[in-house]
Short mmCIF file of C-alpha atoms in Angstrom, two decimals:
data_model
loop_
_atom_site.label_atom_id
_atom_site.label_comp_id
_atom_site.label_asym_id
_atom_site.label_seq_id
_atom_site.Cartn_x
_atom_site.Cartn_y
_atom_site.Cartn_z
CA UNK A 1 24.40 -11.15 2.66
CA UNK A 2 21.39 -9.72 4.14
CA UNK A 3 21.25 -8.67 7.77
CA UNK A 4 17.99 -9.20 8.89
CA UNK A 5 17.13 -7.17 12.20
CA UNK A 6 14.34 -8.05 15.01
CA UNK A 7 12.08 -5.08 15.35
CA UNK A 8 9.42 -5.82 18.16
CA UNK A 9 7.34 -2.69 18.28
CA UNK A 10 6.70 0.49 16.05
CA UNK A 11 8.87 2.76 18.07
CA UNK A 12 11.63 0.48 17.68
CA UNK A 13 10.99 0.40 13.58
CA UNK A 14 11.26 3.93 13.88
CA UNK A 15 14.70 3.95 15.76
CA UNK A 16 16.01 1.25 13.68
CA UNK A 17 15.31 3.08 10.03
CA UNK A 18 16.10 6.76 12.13
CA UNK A 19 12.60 7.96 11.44
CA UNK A 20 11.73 11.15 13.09
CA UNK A 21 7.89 11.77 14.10
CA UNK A 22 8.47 15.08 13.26
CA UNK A 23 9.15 14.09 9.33
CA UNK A 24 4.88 14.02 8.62
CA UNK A 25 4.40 17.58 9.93
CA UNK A 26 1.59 19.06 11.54
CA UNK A 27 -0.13 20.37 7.96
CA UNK A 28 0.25 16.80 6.53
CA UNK A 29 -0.85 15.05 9.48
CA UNK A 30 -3.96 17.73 9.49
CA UNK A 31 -4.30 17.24 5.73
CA UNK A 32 -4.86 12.91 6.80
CA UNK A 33 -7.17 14.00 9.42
CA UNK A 34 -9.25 15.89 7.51
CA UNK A 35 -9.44 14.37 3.49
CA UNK A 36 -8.59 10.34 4.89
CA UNK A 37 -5.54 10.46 2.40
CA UNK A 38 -2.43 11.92 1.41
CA UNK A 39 -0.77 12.49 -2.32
CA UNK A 40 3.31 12.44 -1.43
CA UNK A 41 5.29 13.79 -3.76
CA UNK A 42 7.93 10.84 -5.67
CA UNK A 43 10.65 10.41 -3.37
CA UNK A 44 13.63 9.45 -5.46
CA UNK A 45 15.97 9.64 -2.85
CA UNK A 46 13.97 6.99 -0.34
CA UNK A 47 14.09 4.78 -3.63
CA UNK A 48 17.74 5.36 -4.82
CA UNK A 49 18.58 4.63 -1.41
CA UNK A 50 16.71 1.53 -1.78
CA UNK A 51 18.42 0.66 -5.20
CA UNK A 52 15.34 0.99 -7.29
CA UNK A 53 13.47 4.31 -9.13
CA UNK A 54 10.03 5.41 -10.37
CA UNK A 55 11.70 4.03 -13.27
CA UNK A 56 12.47 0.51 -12.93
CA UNK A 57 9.17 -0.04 -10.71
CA UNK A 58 7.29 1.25 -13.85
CA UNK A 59 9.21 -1.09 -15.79
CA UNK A 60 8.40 -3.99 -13.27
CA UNK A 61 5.05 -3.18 -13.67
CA UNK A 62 4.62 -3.27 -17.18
CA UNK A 63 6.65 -6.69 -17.18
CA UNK A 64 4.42 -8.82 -14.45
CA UNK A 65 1.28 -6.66 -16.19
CA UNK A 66 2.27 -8.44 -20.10
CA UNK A 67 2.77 -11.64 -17.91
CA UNK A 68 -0.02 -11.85 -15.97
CA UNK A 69 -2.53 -10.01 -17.62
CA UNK A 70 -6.09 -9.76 -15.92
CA UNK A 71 -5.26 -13.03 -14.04
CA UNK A 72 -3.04 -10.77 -11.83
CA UNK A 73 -5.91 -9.03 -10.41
CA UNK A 74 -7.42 -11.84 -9.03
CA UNK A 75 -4.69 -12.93 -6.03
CA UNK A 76 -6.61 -12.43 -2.86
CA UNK A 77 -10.06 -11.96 -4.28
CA UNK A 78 -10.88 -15.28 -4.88
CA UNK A 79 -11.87 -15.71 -0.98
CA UNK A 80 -14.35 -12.92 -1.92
CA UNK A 81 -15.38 -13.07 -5.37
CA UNK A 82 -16.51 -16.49 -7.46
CA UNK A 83 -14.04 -16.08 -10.87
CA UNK A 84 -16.16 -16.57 -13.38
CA UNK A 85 -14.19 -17.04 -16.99
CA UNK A 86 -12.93 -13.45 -19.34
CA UNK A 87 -14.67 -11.86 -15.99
CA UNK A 88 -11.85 -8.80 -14.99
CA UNK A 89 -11.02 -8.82 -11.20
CA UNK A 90 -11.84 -4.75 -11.32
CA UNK A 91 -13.06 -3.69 -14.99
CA UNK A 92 -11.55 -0.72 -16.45
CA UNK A 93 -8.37 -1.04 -14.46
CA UNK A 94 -5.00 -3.35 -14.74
CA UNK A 95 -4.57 -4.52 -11.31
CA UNK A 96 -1.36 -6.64 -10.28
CA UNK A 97 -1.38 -8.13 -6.34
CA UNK A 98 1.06 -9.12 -4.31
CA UNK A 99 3.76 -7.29 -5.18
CA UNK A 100 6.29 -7.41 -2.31
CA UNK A 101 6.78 -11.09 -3.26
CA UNK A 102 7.14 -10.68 -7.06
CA UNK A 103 9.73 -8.05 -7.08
CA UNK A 104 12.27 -6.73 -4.93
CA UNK A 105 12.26 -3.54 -5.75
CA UNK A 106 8.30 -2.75 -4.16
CA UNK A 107 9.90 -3.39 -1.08
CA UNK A 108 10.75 0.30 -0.83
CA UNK A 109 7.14 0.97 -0.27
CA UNK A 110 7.39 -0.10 2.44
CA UNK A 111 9.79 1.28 3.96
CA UNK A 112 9.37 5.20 3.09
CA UNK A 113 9.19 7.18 6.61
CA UNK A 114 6.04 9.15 5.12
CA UNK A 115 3.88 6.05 4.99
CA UNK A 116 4.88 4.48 7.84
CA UNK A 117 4.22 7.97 9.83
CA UNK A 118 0.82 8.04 8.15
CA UNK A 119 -0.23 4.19 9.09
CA UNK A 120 1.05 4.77 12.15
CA UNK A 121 -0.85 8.00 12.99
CA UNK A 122 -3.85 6.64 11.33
CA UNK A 123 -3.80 3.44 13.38
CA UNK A 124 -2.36 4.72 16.48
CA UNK A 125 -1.31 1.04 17.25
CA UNK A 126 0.97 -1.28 16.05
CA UNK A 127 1.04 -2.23 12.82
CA UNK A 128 2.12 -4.64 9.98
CA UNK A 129 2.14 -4.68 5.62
CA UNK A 130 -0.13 -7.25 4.36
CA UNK A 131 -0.04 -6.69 0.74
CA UNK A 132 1.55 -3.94 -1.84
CA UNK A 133 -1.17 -4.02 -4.61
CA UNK A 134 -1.20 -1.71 -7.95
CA UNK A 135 -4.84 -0.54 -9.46
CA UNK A 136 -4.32 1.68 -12.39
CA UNK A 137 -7.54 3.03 -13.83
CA UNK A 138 -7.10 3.18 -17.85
CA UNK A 139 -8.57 6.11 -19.59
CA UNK A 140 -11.70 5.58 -20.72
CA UNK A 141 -12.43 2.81 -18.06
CA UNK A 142 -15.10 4.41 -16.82
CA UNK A 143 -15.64 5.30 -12.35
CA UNK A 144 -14.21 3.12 -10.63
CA UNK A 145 -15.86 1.18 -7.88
CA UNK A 146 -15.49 1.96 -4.05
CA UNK A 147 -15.45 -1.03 -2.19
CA UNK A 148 -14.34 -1.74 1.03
CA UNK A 149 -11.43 -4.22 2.46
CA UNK A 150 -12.43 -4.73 5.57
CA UNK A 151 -15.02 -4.31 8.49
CA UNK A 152 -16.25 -0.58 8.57
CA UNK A 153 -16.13 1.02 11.98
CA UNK A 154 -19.12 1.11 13.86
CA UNK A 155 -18.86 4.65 15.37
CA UNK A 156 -16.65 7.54 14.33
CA UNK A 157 -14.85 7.11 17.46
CA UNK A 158 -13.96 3.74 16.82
CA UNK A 159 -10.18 2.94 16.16
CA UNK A 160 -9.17 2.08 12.75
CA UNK A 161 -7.93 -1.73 11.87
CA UNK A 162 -6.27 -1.22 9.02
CA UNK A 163 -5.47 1.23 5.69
CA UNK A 164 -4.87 1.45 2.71
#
């Protein structure tokens, strides 16, 4: 049975999984500063501890992908976006949404200490997951489009709401 734990602030998400702020170090947390992303290496050992792998979520993937097809793009966008018929939610890339609630296994995502030091050093607020969404560009698909999720920030000096 699952134990399910009340954690009422960020500091106290980091006490309760025994996250360190010292884990993103000062070149990674310079590295987010400066390029607005980070490329962490696969963690096998945040998964395994999980009970998933690389593996099985790649398996997932392909499963809900045959399943769902280009329909599995579309969760979320239709607030944004009129769905027009055979139109792709983001041509030249299979997209699946929602993916905390489809699968157990994503919910390791959300959990790894790396990204929760990142949204939290990013944000420099409290913070909550929304969605865990999957865009894979296939070769040949051409650029892909940047598009934005939310409100852009006014000044450069304005907090953050939210990442991605």
């Amino acid at each position: 049975m699952a134990v399910m734990m009340k954690i009422n602030s960020v500091p106290d998400l980091f006490n309760e999984l025994d996250i360190s702020e010292s884990l993103l170090g000062d070149d990674l947390r310079a590295d987010l500063d400066r390029d607005g992303f980070l490329i962490l290496p696969p963690d096998n050992g945040h998964l395994e501890r999980c009970g998933t792998s690389l593996e099985e979520m790649g398996e997932v993937l392909d499963a809900l992908y045959e399943e769902e097809g280009d329909l599995g793009g579309w969760e979320g966008l239709e607030y944004v976006y009129e769905r027009e018929p055979g139109k792709l939610a983001d041509p030249g890339a299979h997209r699946l949404c929602n993916l905390i609630n489809k699968h157990p296994c994503f919910r390791s995502l959300i959990a790894m200490p790396e990204v929760l030091l990142a949204a939290h050093h990013i944000l420099k607020n409290e913070f909550r997951v929304s969605a865990v969404d999957m865009r894979e560009p296939q070769k040949g698909g051409g650029q892909q489009k940047i598009h934005l999720d939310w409100e852009p920030r006014m000044k450069e000096t304005d907090p953050f709401d939210c990442m991605f």
